[in-house]
PDB file of C-alpha atoms in Angstrom:
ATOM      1  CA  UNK A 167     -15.550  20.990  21.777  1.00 64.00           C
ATOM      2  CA  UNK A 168     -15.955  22.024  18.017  1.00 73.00           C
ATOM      3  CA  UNK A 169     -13.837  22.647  15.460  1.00 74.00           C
ATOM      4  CA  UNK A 170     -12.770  26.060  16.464  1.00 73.00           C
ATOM      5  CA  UNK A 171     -11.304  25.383  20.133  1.00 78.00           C
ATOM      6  CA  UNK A 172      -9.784  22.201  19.616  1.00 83.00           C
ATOM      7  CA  UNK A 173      -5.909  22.176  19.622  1.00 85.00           C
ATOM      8  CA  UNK A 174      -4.592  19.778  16.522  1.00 85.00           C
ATOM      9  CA  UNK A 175      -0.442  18.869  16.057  1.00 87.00           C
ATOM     10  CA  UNK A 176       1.243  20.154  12.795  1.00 86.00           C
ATOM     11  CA  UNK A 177      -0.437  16.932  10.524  1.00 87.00           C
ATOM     12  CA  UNK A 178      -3.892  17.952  11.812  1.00 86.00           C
ATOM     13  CA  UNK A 179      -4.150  15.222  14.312  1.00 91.00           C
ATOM     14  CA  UNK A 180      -6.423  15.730  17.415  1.00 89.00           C
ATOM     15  CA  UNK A 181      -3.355  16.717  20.312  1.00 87.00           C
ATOM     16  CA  UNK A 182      -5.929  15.749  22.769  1.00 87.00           C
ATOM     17  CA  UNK A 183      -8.135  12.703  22.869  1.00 85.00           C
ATOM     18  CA  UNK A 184     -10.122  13.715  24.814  1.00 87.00           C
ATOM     19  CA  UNK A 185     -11.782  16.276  23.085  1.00 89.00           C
ATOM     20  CA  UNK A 186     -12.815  14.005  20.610  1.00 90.00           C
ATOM     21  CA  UNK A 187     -16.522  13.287  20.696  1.00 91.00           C
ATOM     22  CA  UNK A 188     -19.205  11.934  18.036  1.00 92.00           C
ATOM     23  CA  UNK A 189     -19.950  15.708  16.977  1.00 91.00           C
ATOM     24  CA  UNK A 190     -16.804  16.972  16.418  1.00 91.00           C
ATOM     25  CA  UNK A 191     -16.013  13.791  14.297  1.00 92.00           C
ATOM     26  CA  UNK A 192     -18.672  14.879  11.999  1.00 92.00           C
ATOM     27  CA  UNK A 193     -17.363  18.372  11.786  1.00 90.00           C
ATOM     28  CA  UNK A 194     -13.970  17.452  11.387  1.00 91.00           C
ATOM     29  CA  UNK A 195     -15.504  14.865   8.842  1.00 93.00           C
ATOM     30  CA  UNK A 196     -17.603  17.603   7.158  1.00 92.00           C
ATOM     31  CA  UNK A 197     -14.063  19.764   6.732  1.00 90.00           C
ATOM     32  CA  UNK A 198     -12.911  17.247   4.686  1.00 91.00           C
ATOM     33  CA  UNK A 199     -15.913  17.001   2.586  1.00 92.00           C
ATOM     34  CA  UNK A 200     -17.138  13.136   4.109  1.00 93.00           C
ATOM     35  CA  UNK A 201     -20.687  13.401   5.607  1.00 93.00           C
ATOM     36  CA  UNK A 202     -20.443  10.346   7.854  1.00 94.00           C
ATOM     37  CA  UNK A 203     -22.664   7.105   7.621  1.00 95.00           C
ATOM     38  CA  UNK A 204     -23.463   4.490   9.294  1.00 95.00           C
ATOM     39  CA  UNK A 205     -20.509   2.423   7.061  1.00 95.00           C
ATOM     40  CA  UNK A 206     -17.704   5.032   8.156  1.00 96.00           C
ATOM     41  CA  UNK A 207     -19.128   4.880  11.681  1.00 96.00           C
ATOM     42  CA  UNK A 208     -18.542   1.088  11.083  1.00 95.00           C
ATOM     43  CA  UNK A 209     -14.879   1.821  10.072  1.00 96.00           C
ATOM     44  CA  UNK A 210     -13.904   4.318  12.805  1.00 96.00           C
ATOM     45  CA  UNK A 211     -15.174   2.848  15.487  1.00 95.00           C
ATOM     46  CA  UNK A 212     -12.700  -0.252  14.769  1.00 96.00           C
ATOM     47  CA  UNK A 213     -10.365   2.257  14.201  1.00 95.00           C
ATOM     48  CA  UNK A 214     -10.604   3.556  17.923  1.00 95.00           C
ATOM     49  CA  UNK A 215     -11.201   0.529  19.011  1.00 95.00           C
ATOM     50  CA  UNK A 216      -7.517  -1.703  17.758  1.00 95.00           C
ATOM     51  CA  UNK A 217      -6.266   2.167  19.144  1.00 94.00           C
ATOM     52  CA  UNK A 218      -7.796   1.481  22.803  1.00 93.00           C
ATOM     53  CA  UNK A 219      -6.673  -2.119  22.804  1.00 94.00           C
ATOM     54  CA  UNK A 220      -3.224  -2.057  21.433  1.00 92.00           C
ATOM     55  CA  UNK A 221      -2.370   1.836  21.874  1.00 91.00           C
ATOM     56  CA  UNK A 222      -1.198   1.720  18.636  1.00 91.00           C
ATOM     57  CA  UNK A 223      -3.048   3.153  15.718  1.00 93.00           C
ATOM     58  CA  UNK A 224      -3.711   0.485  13.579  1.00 93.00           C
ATOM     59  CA  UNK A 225      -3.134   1.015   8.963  1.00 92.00           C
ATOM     60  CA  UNK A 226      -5.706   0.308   6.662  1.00 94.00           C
ATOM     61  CA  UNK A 227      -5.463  -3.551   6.164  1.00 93.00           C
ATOM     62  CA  UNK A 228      -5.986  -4.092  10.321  1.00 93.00           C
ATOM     63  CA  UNK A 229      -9.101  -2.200  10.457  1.00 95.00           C
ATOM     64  CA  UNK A 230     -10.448  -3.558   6.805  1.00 95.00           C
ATOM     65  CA  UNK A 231     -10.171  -7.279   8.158  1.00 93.00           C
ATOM     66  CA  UNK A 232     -11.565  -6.028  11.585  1.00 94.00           C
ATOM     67  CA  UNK A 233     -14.421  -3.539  10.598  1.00 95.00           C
ATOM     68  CA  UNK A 234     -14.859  -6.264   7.423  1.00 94.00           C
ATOM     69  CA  UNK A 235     -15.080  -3.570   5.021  1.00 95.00           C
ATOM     70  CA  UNK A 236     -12.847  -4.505   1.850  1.00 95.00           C
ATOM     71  CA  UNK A 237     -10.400  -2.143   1.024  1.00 95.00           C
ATOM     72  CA  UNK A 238     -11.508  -0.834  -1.694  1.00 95.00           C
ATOM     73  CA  UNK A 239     -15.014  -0.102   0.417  1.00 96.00           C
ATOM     74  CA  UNK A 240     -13.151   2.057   2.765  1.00 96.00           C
ATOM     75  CA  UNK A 241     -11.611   4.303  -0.316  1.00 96.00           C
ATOM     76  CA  UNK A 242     -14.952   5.138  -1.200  1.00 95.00           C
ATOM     77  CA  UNK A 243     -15.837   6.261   1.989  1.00 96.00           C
ATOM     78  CA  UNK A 244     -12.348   8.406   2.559  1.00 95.00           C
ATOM     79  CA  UNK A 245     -11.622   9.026  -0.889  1.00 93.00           C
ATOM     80  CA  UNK A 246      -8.636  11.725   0.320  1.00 89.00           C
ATOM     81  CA  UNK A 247      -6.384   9.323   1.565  1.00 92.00           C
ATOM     82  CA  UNK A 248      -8.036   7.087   3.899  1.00 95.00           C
ATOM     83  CA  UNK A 249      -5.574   6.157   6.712  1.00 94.00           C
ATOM     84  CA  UNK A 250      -4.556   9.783   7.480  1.00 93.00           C
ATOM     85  CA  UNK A 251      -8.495  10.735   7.202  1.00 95.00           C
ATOM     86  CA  UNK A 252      -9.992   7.779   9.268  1.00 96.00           C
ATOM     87  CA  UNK A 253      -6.944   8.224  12.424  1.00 95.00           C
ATOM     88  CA  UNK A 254      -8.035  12.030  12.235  1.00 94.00           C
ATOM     89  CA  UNK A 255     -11.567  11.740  12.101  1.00 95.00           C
ATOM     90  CA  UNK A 256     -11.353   8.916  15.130  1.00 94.00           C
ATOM     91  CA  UNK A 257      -9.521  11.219  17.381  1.00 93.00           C
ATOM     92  CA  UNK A 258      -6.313   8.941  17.224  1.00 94.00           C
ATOM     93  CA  UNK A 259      -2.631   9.264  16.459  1.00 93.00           C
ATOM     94  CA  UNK A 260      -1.217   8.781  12.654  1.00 93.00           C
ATOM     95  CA  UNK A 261      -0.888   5.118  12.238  1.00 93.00           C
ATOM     96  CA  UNK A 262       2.633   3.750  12.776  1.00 87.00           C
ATOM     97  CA  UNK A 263       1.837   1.067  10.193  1.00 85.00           C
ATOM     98  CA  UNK A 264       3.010   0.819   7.058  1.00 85.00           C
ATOM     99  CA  UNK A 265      -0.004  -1.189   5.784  1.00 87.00           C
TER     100      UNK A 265
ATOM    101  CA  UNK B 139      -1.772  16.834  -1.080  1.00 47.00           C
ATOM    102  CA  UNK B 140      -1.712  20.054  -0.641  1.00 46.00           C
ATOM    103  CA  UNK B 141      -3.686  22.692   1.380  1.00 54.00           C
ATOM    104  CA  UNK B 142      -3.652  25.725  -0.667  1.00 52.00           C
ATOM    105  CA  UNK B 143      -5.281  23.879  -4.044  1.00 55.00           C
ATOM    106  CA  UNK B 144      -3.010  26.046  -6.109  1.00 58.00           C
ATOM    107  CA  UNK B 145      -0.175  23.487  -5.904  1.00 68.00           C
ATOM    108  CA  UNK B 146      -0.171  20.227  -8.301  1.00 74.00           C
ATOM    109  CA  UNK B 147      -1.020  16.891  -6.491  1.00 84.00           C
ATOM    110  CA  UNK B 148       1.952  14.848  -5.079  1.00 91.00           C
ATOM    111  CA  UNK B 149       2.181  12.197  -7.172  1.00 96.00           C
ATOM    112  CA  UNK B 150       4.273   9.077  -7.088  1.00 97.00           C
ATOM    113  CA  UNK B 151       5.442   6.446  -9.805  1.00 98.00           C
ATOM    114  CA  UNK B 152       7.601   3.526  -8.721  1.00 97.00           C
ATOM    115  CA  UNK B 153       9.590   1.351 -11.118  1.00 98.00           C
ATOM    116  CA  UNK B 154       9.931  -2.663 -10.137  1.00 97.00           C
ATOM    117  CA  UNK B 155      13.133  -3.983 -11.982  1.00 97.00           C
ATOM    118  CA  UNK B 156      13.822  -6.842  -9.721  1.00 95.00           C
ATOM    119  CA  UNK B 157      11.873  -9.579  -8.829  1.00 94.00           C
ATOM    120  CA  UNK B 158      13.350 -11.655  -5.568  1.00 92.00           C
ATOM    121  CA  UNK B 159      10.417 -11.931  -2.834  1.00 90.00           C
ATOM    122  CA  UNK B 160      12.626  -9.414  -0.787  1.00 90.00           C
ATOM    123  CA  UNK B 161      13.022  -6.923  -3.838  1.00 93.00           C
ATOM    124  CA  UNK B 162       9.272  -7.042  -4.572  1.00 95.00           C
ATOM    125  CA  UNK B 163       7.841  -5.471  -1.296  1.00 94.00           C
ATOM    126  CA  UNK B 164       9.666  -2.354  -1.310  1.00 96.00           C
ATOM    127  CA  UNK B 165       8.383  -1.048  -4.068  1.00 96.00           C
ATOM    128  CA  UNK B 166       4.920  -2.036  -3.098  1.00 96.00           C
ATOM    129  CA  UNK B 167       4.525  -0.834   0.357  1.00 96.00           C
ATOM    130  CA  UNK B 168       6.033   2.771  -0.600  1.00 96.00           C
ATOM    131  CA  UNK B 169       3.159   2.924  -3.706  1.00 97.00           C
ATOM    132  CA  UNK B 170       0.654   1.814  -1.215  1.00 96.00           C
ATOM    133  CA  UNK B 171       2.038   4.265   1.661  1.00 95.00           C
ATOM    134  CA  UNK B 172       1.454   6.729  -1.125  1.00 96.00           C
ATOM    135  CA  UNK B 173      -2.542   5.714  -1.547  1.00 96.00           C
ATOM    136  CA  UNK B 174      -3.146   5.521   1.986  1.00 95.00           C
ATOM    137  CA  UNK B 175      -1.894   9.109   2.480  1.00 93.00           C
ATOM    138  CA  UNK B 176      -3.704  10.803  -0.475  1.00 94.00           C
ATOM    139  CA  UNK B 177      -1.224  10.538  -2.838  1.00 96.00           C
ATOM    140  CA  UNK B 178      -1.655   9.257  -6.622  1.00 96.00           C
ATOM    141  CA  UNK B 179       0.685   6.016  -7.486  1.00 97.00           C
ATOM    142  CA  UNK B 180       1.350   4.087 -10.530  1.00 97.00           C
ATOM    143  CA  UNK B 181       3.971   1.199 -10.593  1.00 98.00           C
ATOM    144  CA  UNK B 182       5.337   0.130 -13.415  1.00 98.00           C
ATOM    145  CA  UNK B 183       7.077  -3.412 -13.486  1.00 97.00           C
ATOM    146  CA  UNK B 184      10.237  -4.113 -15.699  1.00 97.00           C
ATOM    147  CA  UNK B 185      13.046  -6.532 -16.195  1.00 96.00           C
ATOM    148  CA  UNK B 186      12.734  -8.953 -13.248  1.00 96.00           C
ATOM    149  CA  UNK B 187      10.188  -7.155 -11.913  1.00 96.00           C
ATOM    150  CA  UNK B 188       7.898  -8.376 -14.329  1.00 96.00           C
ATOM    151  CA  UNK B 189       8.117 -12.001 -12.109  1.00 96.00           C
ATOM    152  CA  UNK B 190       6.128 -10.018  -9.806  1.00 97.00           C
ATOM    153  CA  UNK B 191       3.051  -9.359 -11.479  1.00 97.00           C
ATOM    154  CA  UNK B 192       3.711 -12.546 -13.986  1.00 96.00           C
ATOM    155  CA  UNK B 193       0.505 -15.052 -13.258  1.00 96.00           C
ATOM    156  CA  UNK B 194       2.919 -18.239 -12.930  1.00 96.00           C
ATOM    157  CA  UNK B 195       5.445 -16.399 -10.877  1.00 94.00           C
ATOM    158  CA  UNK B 196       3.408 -14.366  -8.476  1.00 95.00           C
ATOM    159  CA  UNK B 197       3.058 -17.027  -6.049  1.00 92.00           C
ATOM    160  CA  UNK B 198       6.499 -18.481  -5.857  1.00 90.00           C
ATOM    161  CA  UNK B 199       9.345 -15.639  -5.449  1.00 91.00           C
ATOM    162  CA  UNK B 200      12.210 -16.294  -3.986  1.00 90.00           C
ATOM    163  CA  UNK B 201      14.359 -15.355  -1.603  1.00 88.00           C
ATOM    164  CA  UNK B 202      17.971 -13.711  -3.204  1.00 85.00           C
ATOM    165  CA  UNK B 203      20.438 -15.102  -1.102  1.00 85.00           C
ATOM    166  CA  UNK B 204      23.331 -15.692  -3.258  1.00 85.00           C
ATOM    167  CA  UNK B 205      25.708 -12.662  -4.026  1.00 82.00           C
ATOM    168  CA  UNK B 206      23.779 -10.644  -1.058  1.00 83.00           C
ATOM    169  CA  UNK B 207      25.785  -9.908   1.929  1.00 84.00           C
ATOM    170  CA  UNK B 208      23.135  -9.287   4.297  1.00 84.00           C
ATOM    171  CA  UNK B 209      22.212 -12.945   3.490  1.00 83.00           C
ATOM    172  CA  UNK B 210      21.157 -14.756   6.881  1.00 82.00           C
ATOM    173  CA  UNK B 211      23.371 -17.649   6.278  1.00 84.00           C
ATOM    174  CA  UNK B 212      27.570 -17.954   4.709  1.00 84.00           C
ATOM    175  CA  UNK B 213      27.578 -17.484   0.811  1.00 82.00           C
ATOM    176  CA  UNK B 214      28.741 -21.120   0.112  1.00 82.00           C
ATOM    177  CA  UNK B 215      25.803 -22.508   2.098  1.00 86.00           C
ATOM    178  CA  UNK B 216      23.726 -19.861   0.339  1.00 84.00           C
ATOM    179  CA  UNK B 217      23.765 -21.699  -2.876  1.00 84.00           C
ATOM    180  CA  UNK B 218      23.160 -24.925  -2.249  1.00 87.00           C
ATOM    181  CA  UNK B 219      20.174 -26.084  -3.545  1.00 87.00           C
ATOM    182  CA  UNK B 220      16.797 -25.978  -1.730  1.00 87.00           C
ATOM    183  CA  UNK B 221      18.730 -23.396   1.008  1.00 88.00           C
ATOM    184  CA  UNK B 222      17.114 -20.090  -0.692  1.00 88.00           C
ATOM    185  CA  UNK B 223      13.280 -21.993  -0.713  1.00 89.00           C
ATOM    186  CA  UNK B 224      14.183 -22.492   3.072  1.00 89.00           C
ATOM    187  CA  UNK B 225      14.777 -19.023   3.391  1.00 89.00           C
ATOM    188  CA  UNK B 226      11.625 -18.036   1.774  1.00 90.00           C
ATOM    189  CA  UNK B 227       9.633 -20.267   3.230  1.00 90.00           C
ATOM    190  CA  UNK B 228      10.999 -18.757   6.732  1.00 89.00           C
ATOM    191  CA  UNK B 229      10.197 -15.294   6.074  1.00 88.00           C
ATOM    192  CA  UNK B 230       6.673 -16.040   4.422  1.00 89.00           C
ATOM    193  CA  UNK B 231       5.988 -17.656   8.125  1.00 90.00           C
ATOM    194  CA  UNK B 232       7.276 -14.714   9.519  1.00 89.00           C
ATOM    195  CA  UNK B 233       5.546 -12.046   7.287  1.00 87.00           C
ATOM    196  CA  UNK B 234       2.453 -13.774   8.069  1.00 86.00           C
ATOM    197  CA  UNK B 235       2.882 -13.030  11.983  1.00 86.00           C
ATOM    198  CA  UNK B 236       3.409  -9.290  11.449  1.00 84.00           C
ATOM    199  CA  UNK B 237       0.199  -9.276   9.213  1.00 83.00           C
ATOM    200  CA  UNK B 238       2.163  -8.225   5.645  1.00 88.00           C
ATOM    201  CA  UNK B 239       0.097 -10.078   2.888  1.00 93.00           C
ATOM    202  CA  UNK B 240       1.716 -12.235   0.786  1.00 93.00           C
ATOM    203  CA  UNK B 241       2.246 -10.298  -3.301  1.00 95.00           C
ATOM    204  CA  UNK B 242      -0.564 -11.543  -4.696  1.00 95.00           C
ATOM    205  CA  UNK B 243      -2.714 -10.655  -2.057  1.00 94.00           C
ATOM    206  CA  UNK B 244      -0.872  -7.401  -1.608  1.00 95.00           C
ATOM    207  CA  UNK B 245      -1.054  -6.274  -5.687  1.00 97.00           C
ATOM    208  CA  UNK B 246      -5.068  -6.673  -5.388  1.00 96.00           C
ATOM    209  CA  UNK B 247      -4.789  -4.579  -2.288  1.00 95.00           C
ATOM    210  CA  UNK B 248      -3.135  -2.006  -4.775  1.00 97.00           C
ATOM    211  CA  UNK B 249      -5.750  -2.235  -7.359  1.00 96.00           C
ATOM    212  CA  UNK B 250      -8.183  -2.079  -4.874  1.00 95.00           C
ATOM    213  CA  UNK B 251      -6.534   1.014  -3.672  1.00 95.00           C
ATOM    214  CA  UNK B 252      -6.397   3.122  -6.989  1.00 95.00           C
ATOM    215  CA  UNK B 253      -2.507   2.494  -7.581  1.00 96.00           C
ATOM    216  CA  UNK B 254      -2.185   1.887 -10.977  1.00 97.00           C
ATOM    217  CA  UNK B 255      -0.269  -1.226 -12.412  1.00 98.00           C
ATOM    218  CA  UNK B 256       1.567  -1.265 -15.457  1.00 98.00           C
ATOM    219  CA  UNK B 257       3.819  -3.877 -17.787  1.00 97.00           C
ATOM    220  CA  UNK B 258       6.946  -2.812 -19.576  1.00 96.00           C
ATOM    221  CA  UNK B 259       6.415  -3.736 -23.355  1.00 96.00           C
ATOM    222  CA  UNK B 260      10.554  -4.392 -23.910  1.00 95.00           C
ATOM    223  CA  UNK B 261      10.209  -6.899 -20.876  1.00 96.00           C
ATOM    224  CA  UNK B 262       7.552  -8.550 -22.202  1.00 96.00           C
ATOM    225  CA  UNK B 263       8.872  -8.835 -25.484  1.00 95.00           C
ATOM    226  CA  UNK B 264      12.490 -10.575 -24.117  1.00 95.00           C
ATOM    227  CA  UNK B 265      10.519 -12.875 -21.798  1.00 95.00           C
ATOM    228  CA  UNK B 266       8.419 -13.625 -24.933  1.00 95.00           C
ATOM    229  CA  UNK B 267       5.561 -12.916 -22.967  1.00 95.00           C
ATOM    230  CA  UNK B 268       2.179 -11.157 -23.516  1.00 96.00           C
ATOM    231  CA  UNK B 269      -0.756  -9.044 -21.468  1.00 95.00           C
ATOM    232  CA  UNK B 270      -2.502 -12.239 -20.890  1.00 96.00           C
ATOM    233  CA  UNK B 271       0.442 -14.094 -18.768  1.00 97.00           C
ATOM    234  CA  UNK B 272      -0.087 -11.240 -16.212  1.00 97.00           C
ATOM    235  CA  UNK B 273      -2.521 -10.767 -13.050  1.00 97.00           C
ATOM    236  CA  UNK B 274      -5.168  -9.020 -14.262  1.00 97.00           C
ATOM    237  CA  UNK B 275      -4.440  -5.978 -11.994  1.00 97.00           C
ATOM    238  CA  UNK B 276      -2.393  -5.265 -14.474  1.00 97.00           C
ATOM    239  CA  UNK B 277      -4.386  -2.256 -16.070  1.00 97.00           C
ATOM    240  CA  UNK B 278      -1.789  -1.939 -19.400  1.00 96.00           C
ATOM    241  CA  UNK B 279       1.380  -2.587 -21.415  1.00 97.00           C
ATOM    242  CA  UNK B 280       3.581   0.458 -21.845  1.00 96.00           C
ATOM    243  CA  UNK B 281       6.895   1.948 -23.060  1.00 96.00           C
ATOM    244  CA  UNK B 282       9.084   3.623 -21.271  1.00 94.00           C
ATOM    245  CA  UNK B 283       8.256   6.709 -22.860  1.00 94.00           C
ATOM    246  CA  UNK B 284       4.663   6.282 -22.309  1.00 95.00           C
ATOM    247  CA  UNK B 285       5.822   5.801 -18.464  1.00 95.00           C
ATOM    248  CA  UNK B 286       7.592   8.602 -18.211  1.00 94.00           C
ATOM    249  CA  UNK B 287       4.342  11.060 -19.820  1.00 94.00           C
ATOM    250  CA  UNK B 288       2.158   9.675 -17.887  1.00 95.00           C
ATOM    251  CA  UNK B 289       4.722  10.288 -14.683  1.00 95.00           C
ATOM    252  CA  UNK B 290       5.279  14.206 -15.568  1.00 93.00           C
ATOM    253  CA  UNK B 291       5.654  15.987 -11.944  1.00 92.00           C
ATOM    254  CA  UNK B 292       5.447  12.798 -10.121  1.00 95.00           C
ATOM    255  CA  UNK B 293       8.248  11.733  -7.811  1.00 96.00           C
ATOM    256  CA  UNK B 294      10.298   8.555  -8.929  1.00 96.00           C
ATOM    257  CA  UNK B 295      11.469   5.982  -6.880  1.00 97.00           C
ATOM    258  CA  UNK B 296      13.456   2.902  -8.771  1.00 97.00           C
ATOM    259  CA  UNK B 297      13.590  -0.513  -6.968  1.00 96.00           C
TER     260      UNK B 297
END
């Protein structure tokens, strides 16, 4: 799947998860102008990972104490709003936390 | 945040005039709602609200039981003293099990996140207080006025 076939919901969130794979993260990473590292890899990955445990996709301050990358870390890797970048780069839902 | 680029950036600004540990998250989680979603914040604390980001005060807000009718427990009990700390005390515990951080904790986040934080001067001035009695998040001292220009096109919310 790349970005041209896959189906997103009116926010631009992946409507199925399972055509999220490592490539398409970068692309959909490279649309919003993030060229992924091994830090962001660092960050999403806990992201899908609280998502896969809890089935709920976790805010900002869960996956900085989890992925232990400070806050302010994680807004220099997703400059452009990082919760709504880092659930839609991860393949997951928008986060139903407020935090 | 907009798609087409030919639109101004949402923008929010968020005025904290009260400063019971219930009255100061409001305002707090909307500004940092705003950052995690894209959108610029500044907060500006006033009145009351200045407890919040006041250095000695920070720590220990409290509960406003009295003269609130959604107030856990009768209004004559409500006053009587140590009842509010109680109260404060119990939601701290609980806050902590849901994972909110506690205000000081929560106006780094804020820093951290690119909100900015701001003082009202006319506060300041009736508290007899200056810059220095305030977190040092606190990026400046302003006016009204100088609130208002700098929140041209933003949206407003007042706590």
């Amino acid at each position: 799947m790349s970005l041209e076939n896959i189906q997103t919901d009116a926010e631009g969130y992946l409507a199925n998860r399972e055509d999220w794979s490592e490539e398409l993260a970068q692309e959909l990473a490279a649309s919003m102008g993030v060229s992924l590292t091994d830090e962001h890899w660092k960050v999403l990955n806990t992201a899908r990972a609280i998502d896969a445990e809890s089935g709920s996709s976790p805010g900002l301050r869960k996956i900085s104490k989890r992925s232990e990358t400070p806050i302010k870390a994680i807004y220099k890797l997703f400059p452009e709003g990082p919760a709504k970048a880092i659930a839609k780069i991860a393949g997951i839902p928008k986060p139903k936390s407020c935090l | 945040m907009t798609d087409s680029g030919t639109e101004k950036p949402r923008s929010l600004s968020v005025i904290c005039s009260k400063g019971s540990f219930d009255m100061a998250y409001p305002g707090l989680i909307l500004a940092n709602a705003a950052r995690m979603a894209g959108v610029d914040a500044r907060l500006f604390f006033t009145f009351w609200g200045l407890d919040i980001v006041n250095e000695k005060k920070i720590d220990h807000l409290h509960l406003n039981l009295v003269g609130n009718p959604s107030a856990p427990v009768p209004a004559m009990i409500a006053g009587l003293p140590g009842v509010e700390a109680l109260a404060t005390a119990q939601m701290r515990k609980e806050m902590e099990r849901l994972e909110i951080p506690p205000i000081r904790e929560f106006i780094e986040m804020h820093e951290d996140a690119g909100a900015e934080i701001y003082g009202c001067q006319m506060a300041l001035d009736m508290f007899k207080l200056t810059k220095d009695d305030l977190v040092p998040q606190v990026k400046d001292v302003l006016t009204a006025m100088d609130f208002m220009d700098m929140s041209e096109g933003a949206q407003i919310i007042f706590v």
